[in-house]
PDB file of C-alpha atoms in Angstrom:
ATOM      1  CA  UNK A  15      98.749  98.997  71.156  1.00  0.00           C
ATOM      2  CA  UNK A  16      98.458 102.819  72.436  1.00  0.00           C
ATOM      3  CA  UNK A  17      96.637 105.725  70.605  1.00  0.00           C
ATOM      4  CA  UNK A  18      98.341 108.221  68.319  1.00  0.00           C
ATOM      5  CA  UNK A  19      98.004 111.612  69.537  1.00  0.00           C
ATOM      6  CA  UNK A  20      98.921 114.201  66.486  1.00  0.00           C
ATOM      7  CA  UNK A  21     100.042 117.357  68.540  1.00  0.00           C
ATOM      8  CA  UNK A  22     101.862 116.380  72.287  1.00  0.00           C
ATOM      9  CA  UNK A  23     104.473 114.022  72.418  1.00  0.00           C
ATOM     10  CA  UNK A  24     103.153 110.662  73.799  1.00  0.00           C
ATOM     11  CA  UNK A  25     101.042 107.311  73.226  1.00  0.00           C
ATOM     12  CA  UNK A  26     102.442 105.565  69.750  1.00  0.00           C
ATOM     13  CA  UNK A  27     104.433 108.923  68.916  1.00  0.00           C
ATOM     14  CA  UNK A  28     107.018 108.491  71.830  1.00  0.00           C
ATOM     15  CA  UNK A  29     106.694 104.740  72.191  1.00  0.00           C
ATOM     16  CA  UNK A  30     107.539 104.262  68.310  1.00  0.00           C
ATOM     17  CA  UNK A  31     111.195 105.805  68.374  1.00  0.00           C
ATOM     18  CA  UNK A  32     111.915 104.796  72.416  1.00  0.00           C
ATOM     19  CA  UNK A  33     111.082 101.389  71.678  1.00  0.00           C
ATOM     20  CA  UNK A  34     113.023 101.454  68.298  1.00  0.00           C
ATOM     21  CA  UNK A  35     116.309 103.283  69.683  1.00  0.00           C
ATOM     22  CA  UNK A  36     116.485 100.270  72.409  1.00  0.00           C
ATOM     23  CA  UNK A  37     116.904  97.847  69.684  1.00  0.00           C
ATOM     24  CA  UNK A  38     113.120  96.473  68.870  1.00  0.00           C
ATOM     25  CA  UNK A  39     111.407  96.158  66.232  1.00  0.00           C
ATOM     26  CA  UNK A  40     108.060  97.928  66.527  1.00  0.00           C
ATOM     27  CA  UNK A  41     104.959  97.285  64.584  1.00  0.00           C
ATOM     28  CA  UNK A  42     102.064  98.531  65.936  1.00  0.00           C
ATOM     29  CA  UNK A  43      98.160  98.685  66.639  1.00  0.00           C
ATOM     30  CA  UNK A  44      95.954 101.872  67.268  1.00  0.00           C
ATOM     31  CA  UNK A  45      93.937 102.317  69.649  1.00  0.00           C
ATOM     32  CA  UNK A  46      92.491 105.601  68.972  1.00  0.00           C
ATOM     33  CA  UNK A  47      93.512 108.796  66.814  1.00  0.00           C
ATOM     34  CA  UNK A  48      93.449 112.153  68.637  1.00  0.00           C
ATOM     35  CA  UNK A  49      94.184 116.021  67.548  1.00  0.00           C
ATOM     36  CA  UNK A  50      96.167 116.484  70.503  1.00  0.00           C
ATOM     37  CA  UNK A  51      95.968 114.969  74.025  1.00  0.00           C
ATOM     38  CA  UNK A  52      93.571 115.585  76.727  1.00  0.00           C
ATOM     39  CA  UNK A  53      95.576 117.262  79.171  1.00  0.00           C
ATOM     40  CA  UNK A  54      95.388 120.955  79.235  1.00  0.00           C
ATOM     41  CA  UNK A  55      94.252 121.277  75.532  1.00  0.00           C
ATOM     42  CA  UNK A  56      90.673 121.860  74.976  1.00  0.00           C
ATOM     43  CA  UNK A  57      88.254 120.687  72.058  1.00  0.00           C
ATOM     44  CA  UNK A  58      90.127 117.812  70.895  1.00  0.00           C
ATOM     45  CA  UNK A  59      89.156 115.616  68.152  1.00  0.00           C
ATOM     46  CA  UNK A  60      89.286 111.773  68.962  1.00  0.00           C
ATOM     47  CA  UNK A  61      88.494 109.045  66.471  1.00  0.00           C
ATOM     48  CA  UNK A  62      87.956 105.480  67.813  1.00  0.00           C
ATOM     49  CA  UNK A  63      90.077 102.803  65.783  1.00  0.00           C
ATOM     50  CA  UNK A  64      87.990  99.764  67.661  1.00  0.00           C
ATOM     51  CA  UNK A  65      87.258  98.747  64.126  1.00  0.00           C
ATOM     52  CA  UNK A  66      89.814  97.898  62.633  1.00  0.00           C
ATOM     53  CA  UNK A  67      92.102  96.479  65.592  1.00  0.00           C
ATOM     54  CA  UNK A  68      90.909  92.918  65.410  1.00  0.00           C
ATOM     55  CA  UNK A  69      91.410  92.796  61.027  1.00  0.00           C
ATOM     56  CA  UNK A  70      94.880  94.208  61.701  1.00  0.00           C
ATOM     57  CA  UNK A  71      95.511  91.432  63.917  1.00  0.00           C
ATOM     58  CA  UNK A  72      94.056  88.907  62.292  1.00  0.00           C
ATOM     59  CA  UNK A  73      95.633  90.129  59.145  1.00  0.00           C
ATOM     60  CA  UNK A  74      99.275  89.416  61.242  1.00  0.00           C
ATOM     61  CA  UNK A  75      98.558  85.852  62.483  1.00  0.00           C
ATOM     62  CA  UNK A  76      97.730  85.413  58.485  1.00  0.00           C
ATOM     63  CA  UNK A  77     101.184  85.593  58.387  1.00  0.00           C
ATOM     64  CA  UNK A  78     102.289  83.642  61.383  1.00  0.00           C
ATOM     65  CA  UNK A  79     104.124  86.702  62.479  1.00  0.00           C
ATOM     66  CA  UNK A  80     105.837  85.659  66.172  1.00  0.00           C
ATOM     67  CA  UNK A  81     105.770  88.899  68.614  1.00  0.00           C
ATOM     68  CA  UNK A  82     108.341  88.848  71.673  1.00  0.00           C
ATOM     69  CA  UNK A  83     106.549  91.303  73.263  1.00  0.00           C
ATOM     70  CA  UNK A  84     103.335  93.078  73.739  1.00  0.00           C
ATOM     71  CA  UNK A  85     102.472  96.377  74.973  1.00  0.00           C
ATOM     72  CA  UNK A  86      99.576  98.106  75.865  1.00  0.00           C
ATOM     73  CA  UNK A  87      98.611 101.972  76.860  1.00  0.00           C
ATOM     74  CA  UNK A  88      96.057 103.977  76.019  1.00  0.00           C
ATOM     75  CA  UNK A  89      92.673 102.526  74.969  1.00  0.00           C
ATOM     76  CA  UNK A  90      89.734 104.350  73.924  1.00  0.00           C
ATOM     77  CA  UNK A  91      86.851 102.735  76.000  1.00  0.00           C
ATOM     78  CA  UNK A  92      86.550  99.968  78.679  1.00  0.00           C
ATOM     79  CA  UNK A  93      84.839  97.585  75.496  1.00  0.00           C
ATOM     80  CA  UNK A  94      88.356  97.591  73.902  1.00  0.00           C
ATOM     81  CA  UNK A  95      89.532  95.532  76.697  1.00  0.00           C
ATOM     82  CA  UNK A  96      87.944  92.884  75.137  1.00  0.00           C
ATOM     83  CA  UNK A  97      89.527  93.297  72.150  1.00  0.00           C
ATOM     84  CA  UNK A  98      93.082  93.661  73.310  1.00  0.00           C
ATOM     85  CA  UNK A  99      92.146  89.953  75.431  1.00  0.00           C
ATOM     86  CA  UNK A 100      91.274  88.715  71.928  1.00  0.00           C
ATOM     87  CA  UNK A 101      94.243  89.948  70.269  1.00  0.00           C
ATOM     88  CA  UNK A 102      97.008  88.955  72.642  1.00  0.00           C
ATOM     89  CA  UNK A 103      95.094  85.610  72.560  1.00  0.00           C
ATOM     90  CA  UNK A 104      96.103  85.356  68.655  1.00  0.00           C
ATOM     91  CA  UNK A 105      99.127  87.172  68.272  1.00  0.00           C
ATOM     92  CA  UNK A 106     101.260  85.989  71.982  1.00  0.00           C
ATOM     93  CA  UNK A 107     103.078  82.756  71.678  1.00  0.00           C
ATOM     94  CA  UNK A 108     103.837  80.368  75.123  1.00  0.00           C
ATOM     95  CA  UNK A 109     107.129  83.264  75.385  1.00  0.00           C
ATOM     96  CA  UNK A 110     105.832  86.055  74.766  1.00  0.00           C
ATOM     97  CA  UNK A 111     105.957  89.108  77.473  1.00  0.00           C
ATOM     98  CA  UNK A 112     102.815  90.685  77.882  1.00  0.00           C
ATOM     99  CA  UNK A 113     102.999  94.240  79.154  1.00  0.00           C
ATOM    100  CA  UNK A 114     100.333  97.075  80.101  1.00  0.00           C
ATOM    101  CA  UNK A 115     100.250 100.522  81.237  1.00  0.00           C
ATOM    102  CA  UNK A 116      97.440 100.887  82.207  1.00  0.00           C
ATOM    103  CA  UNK A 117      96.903 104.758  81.127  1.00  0.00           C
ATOM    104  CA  UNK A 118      93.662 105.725  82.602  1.00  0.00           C
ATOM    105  CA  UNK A 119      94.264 108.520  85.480  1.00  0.00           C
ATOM    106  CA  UNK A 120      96.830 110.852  87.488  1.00  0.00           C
ATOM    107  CA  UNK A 121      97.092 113.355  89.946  1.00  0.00           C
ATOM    108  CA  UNK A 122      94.138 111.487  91.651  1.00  0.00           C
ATOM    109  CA  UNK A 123      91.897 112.018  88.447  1.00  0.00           C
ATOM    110  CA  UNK A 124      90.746 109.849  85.852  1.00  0.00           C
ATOM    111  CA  UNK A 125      91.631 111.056  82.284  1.00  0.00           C
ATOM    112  CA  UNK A 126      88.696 113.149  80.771  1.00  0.00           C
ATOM    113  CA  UNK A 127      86.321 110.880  79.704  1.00  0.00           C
ATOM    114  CA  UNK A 128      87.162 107.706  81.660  1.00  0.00           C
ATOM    115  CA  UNK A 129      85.927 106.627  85.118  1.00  0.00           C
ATOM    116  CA  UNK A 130      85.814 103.459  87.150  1.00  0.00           C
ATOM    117  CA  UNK A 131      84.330 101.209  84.321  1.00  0.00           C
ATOM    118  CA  UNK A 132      87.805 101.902  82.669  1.00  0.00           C
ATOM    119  CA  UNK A 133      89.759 100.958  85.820  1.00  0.00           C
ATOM    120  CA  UNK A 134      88.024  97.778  85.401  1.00  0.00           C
ATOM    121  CA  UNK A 135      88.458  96.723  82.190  1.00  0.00           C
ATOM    122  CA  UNK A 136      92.126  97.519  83.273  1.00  0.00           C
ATOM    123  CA  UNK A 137      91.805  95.253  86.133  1.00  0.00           C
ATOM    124  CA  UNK A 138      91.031  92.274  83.511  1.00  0.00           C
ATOM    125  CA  UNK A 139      93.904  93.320  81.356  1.00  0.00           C
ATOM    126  CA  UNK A 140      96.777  93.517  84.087  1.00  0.00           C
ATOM    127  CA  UNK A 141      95.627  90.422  85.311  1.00  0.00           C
ATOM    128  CA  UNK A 142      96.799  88.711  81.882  1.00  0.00           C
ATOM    129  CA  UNK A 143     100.154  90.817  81.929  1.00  0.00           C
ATOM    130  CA  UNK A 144     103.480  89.951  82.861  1.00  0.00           C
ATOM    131  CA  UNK A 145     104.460  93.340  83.623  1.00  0.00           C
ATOM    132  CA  UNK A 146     102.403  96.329  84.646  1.00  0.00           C
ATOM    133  CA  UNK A 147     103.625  99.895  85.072  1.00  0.00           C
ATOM    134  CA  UNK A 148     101.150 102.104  86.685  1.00  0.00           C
ATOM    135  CA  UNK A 149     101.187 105.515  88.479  1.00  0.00           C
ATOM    136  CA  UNK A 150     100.520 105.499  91.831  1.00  0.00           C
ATOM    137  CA  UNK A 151      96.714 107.352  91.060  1.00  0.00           C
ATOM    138  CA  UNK A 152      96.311 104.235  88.502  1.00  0.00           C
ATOM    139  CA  UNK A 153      97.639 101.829  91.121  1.00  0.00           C
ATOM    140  CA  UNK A 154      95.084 102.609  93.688  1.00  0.00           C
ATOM    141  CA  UNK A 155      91.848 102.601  91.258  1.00  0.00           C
ATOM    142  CA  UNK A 156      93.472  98.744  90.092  1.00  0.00           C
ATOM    143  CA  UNK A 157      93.657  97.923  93.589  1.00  0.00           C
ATOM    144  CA  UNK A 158      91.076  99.654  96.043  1.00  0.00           C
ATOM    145  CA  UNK A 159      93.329 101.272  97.862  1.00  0.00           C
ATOM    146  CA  UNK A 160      92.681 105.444  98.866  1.00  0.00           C
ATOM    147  CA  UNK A 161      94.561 107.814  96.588  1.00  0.00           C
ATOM    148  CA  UNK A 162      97.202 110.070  98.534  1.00  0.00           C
ATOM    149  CA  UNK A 163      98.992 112.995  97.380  1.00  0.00           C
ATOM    150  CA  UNK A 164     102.454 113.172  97.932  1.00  0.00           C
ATOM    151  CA  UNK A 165     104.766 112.417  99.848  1.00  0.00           C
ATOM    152  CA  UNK A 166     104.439 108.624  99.397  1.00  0.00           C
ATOM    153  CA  UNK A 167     105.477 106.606 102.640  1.00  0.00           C
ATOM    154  CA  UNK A 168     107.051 103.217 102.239  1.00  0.00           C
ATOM    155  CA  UNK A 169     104.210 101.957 104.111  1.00  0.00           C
ATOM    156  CA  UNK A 170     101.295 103.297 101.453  1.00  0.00           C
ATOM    157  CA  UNK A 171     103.438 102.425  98.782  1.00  0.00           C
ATOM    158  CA  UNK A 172     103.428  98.300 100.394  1.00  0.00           C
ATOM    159  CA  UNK A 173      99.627  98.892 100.580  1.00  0.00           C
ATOM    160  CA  UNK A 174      99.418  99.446  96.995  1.00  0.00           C
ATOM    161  CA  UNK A 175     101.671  96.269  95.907  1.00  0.00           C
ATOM    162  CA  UNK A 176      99.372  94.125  97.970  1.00  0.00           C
ATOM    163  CA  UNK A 177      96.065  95.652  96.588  1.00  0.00           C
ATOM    164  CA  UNK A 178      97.859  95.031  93.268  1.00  0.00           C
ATOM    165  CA  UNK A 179      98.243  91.217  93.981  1.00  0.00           C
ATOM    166  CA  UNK A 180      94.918  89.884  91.958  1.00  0.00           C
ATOM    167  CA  UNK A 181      95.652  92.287  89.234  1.00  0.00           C
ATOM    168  CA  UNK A 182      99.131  91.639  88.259  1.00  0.00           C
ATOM    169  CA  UNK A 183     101.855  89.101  86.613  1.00  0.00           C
ATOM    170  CA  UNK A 184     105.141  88.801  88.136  1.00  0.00           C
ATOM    171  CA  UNK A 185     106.198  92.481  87.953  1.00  0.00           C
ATOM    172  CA  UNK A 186     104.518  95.960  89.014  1.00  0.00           C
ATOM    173  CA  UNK A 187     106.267  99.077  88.717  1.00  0.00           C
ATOM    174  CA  UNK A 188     104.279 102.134  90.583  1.00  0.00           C
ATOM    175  CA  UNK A 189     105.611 105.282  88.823  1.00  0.00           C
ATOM    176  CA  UNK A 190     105.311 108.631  89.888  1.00  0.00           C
ATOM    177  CA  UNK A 191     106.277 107.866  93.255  1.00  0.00           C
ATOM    178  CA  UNK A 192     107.015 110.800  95.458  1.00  0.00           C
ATOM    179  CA  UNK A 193     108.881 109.542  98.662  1.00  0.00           C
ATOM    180  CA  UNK A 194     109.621 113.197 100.074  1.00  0.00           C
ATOM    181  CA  UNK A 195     109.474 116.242  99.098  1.00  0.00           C
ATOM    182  CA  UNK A 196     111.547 117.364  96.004  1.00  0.00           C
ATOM    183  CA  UNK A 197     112.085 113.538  94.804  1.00  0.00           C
ATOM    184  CA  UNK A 198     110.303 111.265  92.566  1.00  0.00           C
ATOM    185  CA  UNK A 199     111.028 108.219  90.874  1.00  0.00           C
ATOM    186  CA  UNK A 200     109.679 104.554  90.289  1.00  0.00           C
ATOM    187  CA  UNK A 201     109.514 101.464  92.874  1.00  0.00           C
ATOM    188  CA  UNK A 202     109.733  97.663  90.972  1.00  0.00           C
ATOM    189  CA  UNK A 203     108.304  94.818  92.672  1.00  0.00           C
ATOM    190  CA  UNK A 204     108.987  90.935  91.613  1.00  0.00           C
ATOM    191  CA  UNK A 205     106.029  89.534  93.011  1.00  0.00           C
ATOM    192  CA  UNK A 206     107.579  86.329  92.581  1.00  0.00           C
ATOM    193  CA  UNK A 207     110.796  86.654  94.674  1.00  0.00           C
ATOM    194  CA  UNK A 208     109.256  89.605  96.686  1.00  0.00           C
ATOM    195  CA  UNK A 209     112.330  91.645  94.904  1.00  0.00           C
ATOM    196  CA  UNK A 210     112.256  95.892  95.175  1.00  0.00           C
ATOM    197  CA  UNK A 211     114.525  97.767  93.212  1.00  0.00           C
ATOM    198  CA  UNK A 212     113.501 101.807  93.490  1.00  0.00           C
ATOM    199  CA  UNK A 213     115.074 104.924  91.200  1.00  0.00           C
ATOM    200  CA  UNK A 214     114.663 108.419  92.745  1.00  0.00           C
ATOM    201  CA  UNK A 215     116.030 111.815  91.494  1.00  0.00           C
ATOM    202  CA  UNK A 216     114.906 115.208  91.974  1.00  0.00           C
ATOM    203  CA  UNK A 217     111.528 116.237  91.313  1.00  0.00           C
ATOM    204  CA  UNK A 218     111.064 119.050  89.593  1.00  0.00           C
ATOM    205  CA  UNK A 219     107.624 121.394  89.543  1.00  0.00           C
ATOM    206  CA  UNK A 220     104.928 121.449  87.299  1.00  0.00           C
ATOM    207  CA  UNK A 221     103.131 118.477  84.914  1.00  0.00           C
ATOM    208  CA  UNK A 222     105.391 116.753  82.178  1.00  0.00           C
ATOM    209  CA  UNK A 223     103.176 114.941  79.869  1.00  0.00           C
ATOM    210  CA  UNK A 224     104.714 111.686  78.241  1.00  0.00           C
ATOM    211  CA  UNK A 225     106.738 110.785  80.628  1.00  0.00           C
ATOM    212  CA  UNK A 226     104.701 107.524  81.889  1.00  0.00           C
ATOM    213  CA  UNK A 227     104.180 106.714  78.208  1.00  0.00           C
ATOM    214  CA  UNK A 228     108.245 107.084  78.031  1.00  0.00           C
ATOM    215  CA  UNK A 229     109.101 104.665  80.785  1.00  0.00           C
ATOM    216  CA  UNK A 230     106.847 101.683  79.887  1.00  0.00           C
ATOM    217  CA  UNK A 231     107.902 102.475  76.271  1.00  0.00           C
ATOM    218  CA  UNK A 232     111.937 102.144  77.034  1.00  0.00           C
ATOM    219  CA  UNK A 233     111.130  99.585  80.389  1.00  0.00           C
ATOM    220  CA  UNK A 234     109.098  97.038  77.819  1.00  0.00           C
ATOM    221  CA  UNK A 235     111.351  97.101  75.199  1.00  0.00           C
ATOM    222  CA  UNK A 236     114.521  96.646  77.594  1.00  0.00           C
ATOM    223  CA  UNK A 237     112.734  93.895  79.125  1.00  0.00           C
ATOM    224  CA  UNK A 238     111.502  91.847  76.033  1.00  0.00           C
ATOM    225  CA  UNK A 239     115.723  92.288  75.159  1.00  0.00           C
ATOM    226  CA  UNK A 240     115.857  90.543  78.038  1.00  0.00           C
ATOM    227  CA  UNK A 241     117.512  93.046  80.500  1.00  0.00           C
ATOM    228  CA  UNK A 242     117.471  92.456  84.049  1.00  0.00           C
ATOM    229  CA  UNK A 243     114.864  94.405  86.088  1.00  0.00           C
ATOM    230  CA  UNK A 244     117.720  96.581  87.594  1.00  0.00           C
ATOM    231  CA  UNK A 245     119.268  97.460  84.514  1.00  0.00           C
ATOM    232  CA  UNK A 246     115.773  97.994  82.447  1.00  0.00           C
ATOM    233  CA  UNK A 247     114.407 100.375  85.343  1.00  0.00           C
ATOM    234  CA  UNK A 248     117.749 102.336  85.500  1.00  0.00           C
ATOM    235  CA  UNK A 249     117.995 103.324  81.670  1.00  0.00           C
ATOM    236  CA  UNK A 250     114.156 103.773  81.147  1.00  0.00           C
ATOM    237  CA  UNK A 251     114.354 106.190  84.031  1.00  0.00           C
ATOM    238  CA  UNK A 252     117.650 108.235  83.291  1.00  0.00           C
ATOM    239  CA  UNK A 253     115.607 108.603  79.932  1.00  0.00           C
ATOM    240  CA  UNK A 254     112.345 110.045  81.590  1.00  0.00           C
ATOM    241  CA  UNK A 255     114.603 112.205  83.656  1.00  0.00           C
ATOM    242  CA  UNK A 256     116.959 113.573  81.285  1.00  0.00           C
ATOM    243  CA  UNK A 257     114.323 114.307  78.806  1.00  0.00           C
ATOM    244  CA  UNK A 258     112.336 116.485  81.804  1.00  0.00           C
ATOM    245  CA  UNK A 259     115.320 117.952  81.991  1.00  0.00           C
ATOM    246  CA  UNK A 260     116.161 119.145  78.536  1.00  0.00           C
ATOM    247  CA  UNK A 261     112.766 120.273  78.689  1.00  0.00           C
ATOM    248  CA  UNK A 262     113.390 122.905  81.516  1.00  0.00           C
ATOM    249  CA  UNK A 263     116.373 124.157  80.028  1.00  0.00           C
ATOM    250  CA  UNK A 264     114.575 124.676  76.529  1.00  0.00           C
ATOM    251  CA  UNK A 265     111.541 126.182  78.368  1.00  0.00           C
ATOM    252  CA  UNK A 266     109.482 123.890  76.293  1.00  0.00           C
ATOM    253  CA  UNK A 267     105.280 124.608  77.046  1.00  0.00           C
ATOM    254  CA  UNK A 268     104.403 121.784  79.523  1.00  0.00           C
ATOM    255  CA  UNK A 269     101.596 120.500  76.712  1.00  0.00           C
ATOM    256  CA  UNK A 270     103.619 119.813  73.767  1.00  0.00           C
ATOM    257  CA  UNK A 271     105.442 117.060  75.801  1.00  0.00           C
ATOM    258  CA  UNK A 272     109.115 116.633  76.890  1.00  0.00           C
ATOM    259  CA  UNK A 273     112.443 116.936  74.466  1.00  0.00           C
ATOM    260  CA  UNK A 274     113.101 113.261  74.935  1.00  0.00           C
ATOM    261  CA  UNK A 275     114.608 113.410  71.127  1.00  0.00           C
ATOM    262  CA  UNK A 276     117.630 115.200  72.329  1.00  0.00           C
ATOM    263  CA  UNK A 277     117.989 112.307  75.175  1.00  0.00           C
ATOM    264  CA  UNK A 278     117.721 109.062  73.008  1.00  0.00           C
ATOM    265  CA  UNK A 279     121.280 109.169  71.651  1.00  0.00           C
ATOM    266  CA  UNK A 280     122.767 108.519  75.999  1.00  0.00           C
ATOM    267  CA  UNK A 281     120.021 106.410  75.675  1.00  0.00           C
ATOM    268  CA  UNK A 282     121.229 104.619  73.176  1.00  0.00           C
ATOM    269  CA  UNK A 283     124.947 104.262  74.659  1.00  0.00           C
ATOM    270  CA  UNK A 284     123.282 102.651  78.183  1.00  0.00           C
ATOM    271  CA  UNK A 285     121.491 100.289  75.850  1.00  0.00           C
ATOM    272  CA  UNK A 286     124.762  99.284  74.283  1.00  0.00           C
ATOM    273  CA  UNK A 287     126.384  99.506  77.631  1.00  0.00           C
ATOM    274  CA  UNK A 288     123.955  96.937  79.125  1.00  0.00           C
ATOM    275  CA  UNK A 289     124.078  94.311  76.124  1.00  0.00           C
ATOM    276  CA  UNK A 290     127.634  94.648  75.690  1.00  0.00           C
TER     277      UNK A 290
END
């Protein structure tokens, strides 16, 4: 459940083929319809779907379709919360991972149009998930704790997974994580064993948009596979970065998103690798 932005790579039209080249099938349930995204491009167009989310649904359990896995991003107002509740209430069996990203802020902004009333309804919906995968601006509106710009100290990042504790299921993953200067990368928590497993690698300048919409993509379907953390956290992130990456060589405009096409097919191969 994500929104379908029709120019910039990310929401459904990343998570579609990420979550399909790791093996999953992929149905899926809009949240919203937008021209473009709302970073850096002006006078988009946005059409909310709130409508016809529940039918869709409902129109699934008709069929007694079973779902391994559900995954949340982008929705287009706090009241959709609600529905998403309702939805996971009919569509998640007694097995089924619930995951959300909750895709609200970054940079220590909320998204245009959002503000705390979102980070609320997010609250209510991480609460219910088994995994959540925010950024660290998205991890301190959830939990209460002050924003910081980089660089992230082990210490802040601690403060965050314990602000995080009445808002989350047994893992958190705080992306976006800048430990020092000129590296960036994602921190894991098990909440139930007290586990960390982190994955840094150069940072490089500038705003790639996508990329958080990448990770939880690849990390959700890896996980409903049933990938350990370790594994699931190394191959979403060697996706994230190498897709940066083949963005920088090609130049690409920072608002069109990042060449993560080019990176699926090493993707791919660690997929295989891990399941082998």
């Amino acid at each position: 459940m994500h929104d379908i932005s029709g120019f910039g790579k990310c929401s459904l039209t990343v998570a579609l083929p990420v979550v399909s080249a790791t093996g999953v099938e992929c149905a899926c349930i809009p949240t919203a319809l937008l021209s473009t995204h709302t970073g850096e491009f002006t006078g988009w167009t946005r059409c909310d779907l709130s409508g016809q989310m529940l039918p869709i649904a409902r129109h699934w359990a008709g069929y007694g379709i079973e779902f391994d896995g559900i995954y949340s991003g982008y929705l287009a107002s706090p009241e959709q919360e609600l529905l998403l509740e309702e939805i996971i209430g009919l569509l998640a069996g007694p097995d089924t991972l619930v995951i959300c990203d909750p895709a609200m802020a970054d940079n220590g902004e909320f998204y245009a149009g959002f503000d705390e009333s979102m980070a609320a309804a997010f609250r209510r919906l991480c609460a219910r998930a088994d995994v959540i995968t925010p950024n660290v601006t998205e991890a301190a509106l959830l939990s209460g704790v002050e924003y910081r710009p980089a660089p992230h100290s082990k210490e802040y990042i601690g403060r965050l997974f314990a602000g995080l504790e009445a808002h989350a299921g047994r893992y958190v993953a705080i992306t976006g994580v800048h430990p020092a200067e000129g590296v960036i990368g994602t921190v894991v928590r098990d909440r139930l064993t007290g586990e960390e497993r982190s994955s840094m690698s150069r940072a490089l300048p500038g705003m790639f948009y996508g990329t958080g919409d990448i990770f939880a993509s690849a990390f959700a379907a890896l996980l409903v596979r049933g990938a350990d953390i370790g594994d699931a956290l190394g191959a979403a992130a060697a996706l994230v970065r190498e897709s940066i990456e083949r963005s920088c060589l090609r130049d690409t405009p920072r608002p069109y998103g990042v060449d993560f096409e080019g990176a699926l097919p090493e993707y791919v191969k660690r997929v295989e690798k891990i399941f082998s």
